[in-house]
PDB file of C-alpha atoms in Angstrom:
ATOM      1  CA  ASP A 177     -13.380   9.613   1.511  1.00 83.00           C
ATOM      2  CA  SER A 178     -11.371   6.774   3.082  1.00 84.00           C
ATOM      3  CA  GLY A 179      -8.059   8.623   2.931  1.00 92.00           C
ATOM      4  CA  VAL A 180      -6.519   5.889   0.780  1.00 96.00           C
ATOM      5  CA  THR A 181      -5.473   7.071  -2.668  1.00 96.00           C
ATOM      6  CA  GLN A 182      -5.001   4.780  -5.623  1.00 97.00           C
ATOM      7  CA  THR A 183      -3.678   5.761  -9.031  1.00 96.00           C
ATOM      8  CA  PRO A 184      -4.480   5.417 -11.812  1.00 97.00           C
ATOM      9  CA  LYS A 185      -8.233   4.818 -11.633  1.00 96.00           C
ATOM     10  CA  HIS A 186      -8.272   3.091 -14.993  1.00 97.00           C
ATOM     11  CA  LEU A 187      -5.577   1.328 -16.948  1.00 97.00           C
ATOM     12  CA  ILE A 188      -5.887  -0.218 -20.383  1.00 97.00           C
ATOM     13  CA  THR A 189      -2.990  -2.197 -21.733  1.00 97.00           C
ATOM     14  CA  ALA A 190      -2.110  -5.135 -23.937  1.00 97.00           C
ATOM     15  CA  THR A 191      -1.137  -8.690 -23.178  1.00 97.00           C
ATOM     16  CA  GLY A 192       2.526  -9.162 -22.348  1.00 97.00           C
ATOM     17  CA  GLN A 193       2.904  -5.656 -20.974  1.00 97.00           C
ATOM     18  CA  ARG A 194       3.908  -4.501 -17.486  1.00 98.00           C
ATOM     19  CA  VAL A 195       2.048  -1.993 -15.326  1.00 98.00           C
ATOM     20  CA  THR A 196       2.492  -0.401 -11.921  1.00 98.00           C
ATOM     21  CA  LEU A 197      -0.364   0.421  -9.589  1.00 98.00           C
ATOM     22  CA  ARG A 198       0.227   2.923  -6.830  1.00 98.00           C
ATOM     23  CA  CYS A 199      -1.324   3.286  -3.397  1.00 98.00           C
ATOM     24  CA  SER A 200      -0.950   5.925  -0.708  1.00 98.00           C
ATOM     25  CA  PRO A 201      -2.320   4.715   2.630  1.00 97.00           C
ATOM     26  CA  ARG A 202      -4.276   6.737   5.124  1.00 96.00           C
ATOM     27  CA  SER A 203      -2.094   9.085   7.138  1.00 95.00           C
ATOM     28  CA  GLY A 204      -0.667   7.181  10.110  1.00 92.00           C
ATOM     29  CA  ASP A 205      -1.486   3.708   8.800  1.00 95.00           C
ATOM     30  CA  LEU A 206       1.516   1.380   8.677  1.00 95.00           C
ATOM     31  CA  SER A 207      -0.090  -1.628   7.014  1.00 95.00           C
ATOM     32  CA  VAL A 208      -1.054  -1.888   3.357  1.00 96.00           C
ATOM     33  CA  TYR A 209      -3.014  -4.684   1.713  1.00 96.00           C
ATOM     34  CA  TRP A 210      -3.594  -5.464  -1.954  1.00 97.00           C
ATOM     35  CA  TYR A 211      -6.728  -7.274  -3.119  1.00 96.00           C
ATOM     36  CA  GLN A 212      -7.901  -8.339  -6.569  1.00 96.00           C
ATOM     37  CA  GLN A 213     -11.627  -8.266  -7.311  1.00 94.00           C
ATOM     38  CA  SER A 214     -13.053 -10.162 -10.255  1.00 91.00           C
ATOM     39  CA  LEU A 215     -16.476 -11.547 -11.092  1.00 85.00           C
ATOM     40  CA  ASP A 216     -15.371 -15.168 -11.015  1.00 84.00           C
ATOM     41  CA  GLN A 217     -13.002 -15.067  -8.020  1.00 85.00           C
ATOM     42  CA  GLY A 218     -14.542 -12.402  -5.820  1.00 88.00           C
ATOM     43  CA  LEU A 219     -12.217 -10.413  -3.577  1.00 92.00           C
ATOM     44  CA  GLN A 220      -8.885 -12.209  -3.342  1.00 93.00           C
ATOM     45  CA  PHE A 221      -6.073 -11.211  -1.002  1.00 94.00           C
ATOM     46  CA  LEU A 222      -2.757 -10.739  -2.752  1.00 96.00           C
ATOM     47  CA  ILE A 223      -0.187  -9.395  -0.302  1.00 96.00           C
ATOM     48  CA  GLN A 224       0.268  -7.321   2.854  1.00 95.00           C
ATOM     49  CA  TYR A 225       3.053  -5.006   3.934  1.00 95.00           C
ATOM     50  CA  TYR A 226       3.733  -3.554   7.324  1.00 95.00           C
ATOM     51  CA  ASN A 227       6.105  -0.627   7.768  1.00 94.00           C
ATOM     52  CA  GLY A 228       8.062  -1.522   4.659  1.00 94.00           C
ATOM     53  CA  GLU A 229       8.265  -5.269   5.233  1.00 95.00           C
ATOM     54  CA  GLU A 230       6.224  -8.026   3.632  1.00 95.00           C
ATOM     55  CA  ARG A 231       3.994  -9.539   6.306  1.00 93.00           C
ATOM     56  CA  ALA A 232       1.659 -11.927   4.528  1.00 92.00           C
ATOM     57  CA  LYS A 233       1.241 -13.365   1.086  1.00 93.00           C
ATOM     58  CA  GLY A 234      -1.941 -14.661  -0.462  1.00 91.00           C
ATOM     59  CA  ASN A 235      -2.872 -15.792  -3.954  1.00 84.00           C
ATOM     60  CA  ILE A 236      -0.326 -13.606  -5.683  1.00 93.00           C
ATOM     61  CA  LEU A 237       1.096 -14.832  -8.969  1.00 94.00           C
ATOM     62  CA  GLU A 238       4.856 -14.945  -9.528  1.00 95.00           C
ATOM     63  CA  ARG A 239       4.377 -12.405 -12.333  1.00 97.00           C
ATOM     64  CA  PHE A 240       3.144  -9.955  -9.706  1.00 97.00           C
ATOM     65  CA  SER A 241       5.286  -8.193  -7.136  1.00 97.00           C
ATOM     66  CA  ALA A 242       4.834  -5.405  -4.660  1.00 97.00           C
ATOM     67  CA  GLN A 243       6.758  -3.229  -2.278  1.00 97.00           C
ATOM     68  CA  GLN A 244       6.185  -0.617   0.369  1.00 97.00           C
ATOM     69  CA  PHE A 245       8.489   2.356   0.425  1.00 97.00           C
ATOM     70  CA  PRO A 246       9.909   4.313   3.409  1.00 96.00           C
ATOM     71  CA  ASP A 247       7.168   6.914   3.027  1.00 95.00           C
ATOM     72  CA  LEU A 248       4.703   3.982   3.346  1.00 96.00           C
ATOM     73  CA  HIS A 249       3.212   4.248  -0.104  1.00 97.00           C
ATOM     74  CA  SER A 250       3.021   0.952  -1.955  1.00 98.00           C
ATOM     75  CA  GLU A 251       3.255  -0.200  -5.541  1.00 98.00           C
ATOM     76  CA  LEU A 252       1.916  -3.353  -7.140  1.00 98.00           C
ATOM     77  CA  ASN A 253       3.759  -4.419 -10.270  1.00 98.00           C
ATOM     78  CA  LEU A 254       2.037  -6.709 -12.742  1.00 98.00           C
ATOM     79  CA  SER A 255       4.122  -8.129 -15.584  1.00 97.00           C
ATOM     80  CA  SER A 256       3.620 -10.386 -18.606  1.00 97.00           C
ATOM     81  CA  LEU A 257      -0.014  -9.468 -18.421  1.00 97.00           C
ATOM     82  CA  GLU A 258      -2.670 -11.918 -19.541  1.00 97.00           C
ATOM     83  CA  LEU A 259      -6.319 -11.397 -20.399  1.00 96.00           C
ATOM     84  CA  GLY A 260      -7.266 -13.052 -17.118  1.00 95.00           C
ATOM     85  CA  ASP A 261      -5.479 -10.361 -15.137  1.00 96.00           C
ATOM     86  CA  SER A 262      -8.232  -7.907 -16.027  1.00 97.00           C
ATOM     87  CA  ALA A 263      -9.800  -7.007 -12.705  1.00 96.00           C
ATOM     88  CA  LEU A 264     -10.322  -4.297 -10.129  1.00 96.00           C
ATOM     89  CA  TYR A 265      -7.311  -3.996  -7.853  1.00 97.00           C
ATOM     90  CA  PHE A 266      -7.880  -2.542  -4.413  1.00 96.00           C
ATOM     91  CA  CYS A 267      -5.425  -1.224  -1.925  1.00 97.00           C
ATOM     92  CA  ALA A 268      -6.441  -1.011   1.717  1.00 96.00           C
ATOM     93  CA  SER A 269      -4.660   0.253   4.804  1.00 96.00           C
ATOM     94  CA  SER A 270      -4.951  -0.185   8.543  1.00 94.00           C
ATOM     95  CA  VAL A 271      -3.147   1.185  11.559  1.00 92.00           C
ATOM     96  CA  ASP A 272      -0.934  -1.822  12.311  1.00 84.00           C
ATOM     97  CA  GLY A 273      -2.498  -4.860  10.661  1.00 80.00           C
ATOM     98  CA  GLY A 274      -4.038  -6.241  13.837  1.00 79.00           C
ATOM     99  CA  LEU A 275      -6.627  -9.002  13.987  1.00 74.00           C
ATOM    100  CA  ASN A 276      -9.724  -6.930  14.554  1.00 79.00           C
ATOM    101  CA  GLU A 277      -8.692  -3.858  12.668  1.00 85.00           C
ATOM    102  CA  LYS A 278     -10.878  -2.024  10.237  1.00 90.00           C
ATOM    103  CA  LEU A 279      -9.515  -1.793   6.718  1.00 93.00           C
ATOM    104  CA  PHE A 280      -9.794   1.455   4.788  1.00 95.00           C
ATOM    105  CA  PHE A 281     -10.114   0.831   1.057  1.00 96.00           C
ATOM    106  CA  GLY A 282      -9.158   2.983  -1.867  1.00 96.00           C
ATOM    107  CA  SER A 283     -11.459   3.344  -4.868  1.00 95.00           C
ATOM    108  CA  GLY A 284      -9.466   0.827  -6.844  1.00 95.00           C
ATOM    109  CA  THR A 285      -7.647   0.624 -10.159  1.00 97.00           C
ATOM    110  CA  GLN A 286      -9.635  -0.958 -12.967  1.00 96.00           C
ATOM    111  CA  LEU A 287      -7.184  -2.892 -15.149  1.00 97.00           C
ATOM    112  CA  SER A 288      -8.240  -3.963 -18.606  1.00 97.00           C
ATOM    113  CA  VAL A 289      -5.876  -6.207 -20.546  1.00 97.00           C
ATOM    114  CA  LEU A 290      -6.740  -6.376 -24.241  1.00 95.00           C
TER     115      LEU A 290
ATOM    116  CA  ALA B1307      -8.900 -23.301   6.156  1.00 57.00           C
ATOM    117  CA  GLN B1308     -11.327 -20.660   7.212  1.00 59.00           C
ATOM    118  CA  SER B1309     -13.992 -19.780   4.724  1.00 84.00           C
ATOM    119  CA  VAL B1310     -16.865 -17.382   4.452  1.00 89.00           C
ATOM    120  CA  THR B1311     -20.115 -18.190   2.692  1.00 92.00           C
ATOM    121  CA  GLN B1312     -22.675 -15.616   1.719  1.00 94.00           C
ATOM    122  CA  LEU B1313     -25.946 -17.186   0.696  1.00 91.00           C
ATOM    123  CA  GLY B1314     -27.464 -15.531  -2.337  1.00 90.00           C
ATOM    124  CA  SER B1315     -25.460 -13.472  -4.791  1.00 92.00           C
ATOM    125  CA  HIS B1316     -28.470 -11.179  -5.187  1.00 95.00           C
ATOM    126  CA  VAL B1317     -31.177 -10.180  -2.736  1.00 97.00           C
ATOM    127  CA  SER B1318     -34.118  -8.084  -3.874  1.00 97.00           C
ATOM    128  CA  VAL B1319     -36.411  -6.210  -1.482  1.00 97.00           C
ATOM    129  CA  SER B1320     -38.990  -3.470  -1.671  1.00 97.00           C
ATOM    130  CA  GLU B1321     -38.321  -0.108  -0.097  1.00 97.00           C
ATOM    131  CA  GLY B1322     -39.408  -0.258   3.540  1.00 97.00           C
ATOM    132  CA  ALA B1323     -39.070  -4.039   3.766  1.00 97.00           C
ATOM    133  CA  LEU B1324     -36.739  -5.992   6.030  1.00 97.00           C
ATOM    134  CA  VAL B1325     -33.239  -6.603   4.735  1.00 98.00           C
ATOM    135  CA  LEU B1326     -31.564  -9.919   5.626  1.00 98.00           C
ATOM    136  CA  LEU B1327     -28.160 -10.810   4.197  1.00 98.00           C
ATOM    137  CA  ARG B1328     -26.739 -14.133   5.269  1.00 97.00           C
ATOM    138  CA  CYS B1329     -23.160 -14.986   6.210  1.00 95.00           C
ATOM    139  CA  ASN B1330     -21.768 -18.232   7.586  1.00 93.00           C
ATOM    140  CA  TYR B1331     -18.183 -19.029   8.414  1.00 89.00           C
ATOM    141  CA  SER B1332     -16.404 -22.326   8.876  1.00 85.00           C
ATOM    142  CA  SER B1333     -14.579 -22.551  12.157  1.00 74.00           C
ATOM    143  CA  SER B1334     -14.835 -24.128  15.581  1.00 67.00           C
ATOM    144  CA  VAL B1335     -13.299 -21.045  17.139  1.00 69.00           C
ATOM    145  CA  PRO B1336     -15.148 -17.735  16.982  1.00 69.00           C
ATOM    146  CA  PRO B1337     -13.246 -15.445  14.660  1.00 78.00           C
ATOM    147  CA  TYR B1338     -13.412 -11.707  14.185  1.00 88.00           C
ATOM    148  CA  LEU B1339     -16.299 -10.833  11.887  1.00 91.00           C
ATOM    149  CA  PHE B1340     -16.975  -7.851   9.689  1.00 94.00           C
ATOM    150  CA  TRP B1341     -19.510  -6.523   7.219  1.00 97.00           C
ATOM    151  CA  TYR B1342     -18.373  -4.125   4.518  1.00 97.00           C
ATOM    152  CA  VAL B1343     -20.437  -2.277   1.913  1.00 96.00           C
ATOM    153  CA  GLN B1344     -19.350  -1.283  -1.581  1.00 94.00           C
ATOM    154  CA  TYR B1345     -21.300   1.385  -3.422  1.00 93.00           C
ATOM    155  CA  PRO B1346     -20.912   1.655  -7.200  1.00 89.00           C
ATOM    156  CA  ASN B1347     -17.491   2.873  -8.305  1.00 84.00           C
ATOM    157  CA  GLN B1348     -16.225   3.048  -4.734  1.00 88.00           C
ATOM    158  CA  GLY B1349     -14.033   1.013  -2.423  1.00 90.00           C
ATOM    159  CA  LEU B1350     -15.362  -1.048   0.452  1.00 94.00           C
ATOM    160  CA  GLN B1351     -16.239   0.639   3.713  1.00 94.00           C
ATOM    161  CA  LEU B1352     -16.885  -0.914   7.097  1.00 94.00           C
ATOM    162  CA  LEU B1353     -20.500  -1.262   8.230  1.00 96.00           C
ATOM    163  CA  LEU B1354     -19.835  -3.036  11.505  1.00 95.00           C
ATOM    164  CA  LYS B1355     -17.598  -5.558  13.211  1.00 93.00           C
ATOM    165  CA  TYR B1356     -17.785  -8.162  15.946  1.00 90.00           C
ATOM    166  CA  THR B1357     -14.786  -8.888  18.118  1.00 81.00           C
ATOM    167  CA  THR B1358     -15.886  -9.956  21.602  1.00 80.00           C
ATOM    168  CA  GLY B1359     -18.696  -9.131  23.990  1.00 81.00           C
ATOM    169  CA  ALA B1360     -22.254  -8.365  22.945  1.00 84.00           C
ATOM    170  CA  THR B1361     -23.383 -10.629  20.152  1.00 89.00           C
ATOM    171  CA  LEU B1362     -25.706  -8.040  18.601  1.00 94.00           C
ATOM    172  CA  VAL B1363     -23.614  -5.433  16.863  1.00 94.00           C
ATOM    173  CA  LYS B1364     -24.968  -2.141  15.603  1.00 95.00           C
ATOM    174  CA  GLY B1365     -23.402  -0.435  12.639  1.00 94.00           C
ATOM    175  CA  ILE B1366     -23.864   2.582  10.458  1.00 93.00           C
ATOM    176  CA  ASN B1367     -26.944   3.428   8.407  1.00 93.00           C
ATOM    177  CA  GLY B1368     -29.274   1.402  10.649  1.00 96.00           C
ATOM    178  CA  PHE B1369     -27.682  -1.974   9.978  1.00 97.00           C
ATOM    179  CA  GLU B1370     -27.002  -4.534  12.650  1.00 97.00           C
ATOM    180  CA  ALA B1371     -25.691  -8.089  12.778  1.00 97.00           C
ATOM    181  CA  GLU B1372     -25.951 -10.886  15.286  1.00 94.00           C
ATOM    182  CA  PHE B1373     -23.160 -13.330  16.006  1.00 92.00           C
ATOM    183  CA  LYS B1374     -24.523 -16.817  16.644  1.00 92.00           C
ATOM    184  CA  LYS B1375     -21.740 -19.166  17.657  1.00 88.00           C
ATOM    185  CA  SER B1376     -23.932 -22.292  17.574  1.00 88.00           C
ATOM    186  CA  GLU B1377     -24.903 -21.551  13.981  1.00 91.00           C
ATOM    187  CA  THR B1378     -21.503 -20.106  12.944  1.00 90.00           C
ATOM    188  CA  SER B1379     -23.434 -17.219  11.449  1.00 93.00           C
ATOM    189  CA  PHE B1380     -23.222 -13.448  11.322  1.00 95.00           C
ATOM    190  CA  HIS B1381     -26.276 -12.313   9.379  1.00 97.00           C
ATOM    191  CA  LEU B1382     -26.797  -8.656   8.538  1.00 98.00           C
ATOM    192  CA  THR B1383     -30.196  -7.039   8.963  1.00 98.00           C
ATOM    193  CA  LYS B1384     -31.946  -3.712   8.607  1.00 98.00           C
ATOM    194  CA  PRO B1385     -35.595  -3.269   9.594  1.00 97.00           C
ATOM    195  CA  SER B1386     -36.553  -1.002   6.710  1.00 97.00           C
ATOM    196  CA  ALA B1387     -34.726  -0.810   3.389  1.00 97.00           C
ATOM    197  CA  HIS B1388     -34.035   2.499   1.712  1.00 97.00           C
ATOM    198  CA  MET B1389     -33.213   3.062  -1.926  1.00 96.00           C
ATOM    199  CA  SER B1390     -29.790   4.305  -0.906  1.00 95.00           C
ATOM    200  CA  ASP B1391     -28.998   0.873   0.600  1.00 97.00           C
ATOM    201  CA  ALA B1392     -28.609  -0.619  -2.878  1.00 97.00           C
ATOM    202  CA  ALA B1393     -25.009  -1.803  -2.971  1.00 97.00           C
ATOM    203  CA  GLU B1394     -22.754  -4.850  -2.724  1.00 96.00           C
ATOM    204  CA  TYR B1395     -22.308  -6.249   0.782  1.00 97.00           C
ATOM    205  CA  PHE B1396     -19.348  -8.346   1.874  1.00 96.00           C
ATOM    206  CA  CYS B1397     -18.921 -10.459   4.961  1.00 95.00           C
ATOM    207  CA  ALA B1398     -15.319 -10.904   6.124  1.00 93.00           C
ATOM    208  CA  VAL B1399     -13.569 -13.049   8.702  1.00 89.00           C
ATOM    209  CA  SER B1400     -10.143 -12.799  10.278  1.00 86.00           C
ATOM    210  CA  GLY B1401      -8.218 -14.444  13.093  1.00 75.00           C
ATOM    211  CA  LEU B1402      -7.983 -18.088  12.265  1.00 64.00           C
ATOM    212  CA  GLY B1403      -5.008 -20.283  11.587  1.00 68.00           C
ATOM    213  CA  GLY B1404      -2.720 -17.532  12.761  1.00 69.00           C
ATOM    214  CA  SER B1405      -3.824 -15.318   9.913  1.00 76.00           C
ATOM    215  CA  TYR B1406      -4.476 -11.649  10.497  1.00 80.00           C
ATOM    216  CA  ILE B1407      -5.740 -11.212   6.963  1.00 87.00           C
ATOM    217  CA  PRO B1408      -9.478 -10.736   6.429  1.00 89.00           C
ATOM    218  CA  THR B1409     -11.023 -13.318   4.124  1.00 89.00           C
ATOM    219  CA  PHE B1410     -13.996 -11.974   2.226  1.00 92.00           C
ATOM    220  CA  GLY B1411     -17.141 -13.716   1.076  1.00 92.00           C
ATOM    221  CA  ARG B1412     -18.232 -13.505  -2.553  1.00 93.00           C
ATOM    222  CA  GLY B1413     -20.573 -10.632  -1.818  1.00 94.00           C
ATOM    223  CA  THR B1414     -24.330 -10.126  -2.010  1.00 96.00           C
ATOM    224  CA  SER B1415     -25.844  -7.495  -4.245  1.00 96.00           C
ATOM    225  CA  LEU B1416     -28.783  -5.787  -2.546  1.00 97.00           C
ATOM    226  CA  ILE B1417     -31.427  -4.505  -4.936  1.00 97.00           C
ATOM    227  CA  VAL B1418     -34.083  -2.176  -3.559  1.00 97.00           C
ATOM    228  CA  HIS B1419     -37.305  -1.656  -5.501  1.00 96.00           C
ATOM    229  CA  PRO B1420     -39.450   1.447  -5.050  1.00 94.00           C
TER     230      PRO B1420
END
């Protein structure tokens, strides 16, 4: 058990809808990362937060947004969903987002857009 | 831009045989290097990492990797494969271009035959 909790584990929804994915980082970790894993794109970095502030942005679509709350949990919001958004979304955490830090991954949320 | 290349999307070995998973990165400056493993229906977990110092890095479950600067490689090996090693393996790189964010390779699926 990595200590990172993601909910829900599975999500099935329709095109055009909006969903929220939730992540609770490991106790004591200040940095949260969101990654999208798909067969054609592999593991793609979306966004990173550190202690409530956005620190880095990757290949995140404008339809997607995220935030990290004062209690350090994070939410990833996906709106106007398209079929191509179907993927496994991972949250990871680390102590302070340093260069050589180990990431602790949650088990992921499997999103299916029908 | 930094990139990570894993040669072979699938590697098949017999139980007891040598495991070799290849990873090359594109950079003139040695980055920080990681190997992660993903078992079915789980998140990624760290196998080992190279930061500085000894170029041969030992990880969990009998795996090790050698950093070769001249070849810009960080191949993962295990002398004797076990059935439980069947999983997806990801090479990751961080520390280039001012980015603290790990960039992951496309992954290599290790198949172990009895």
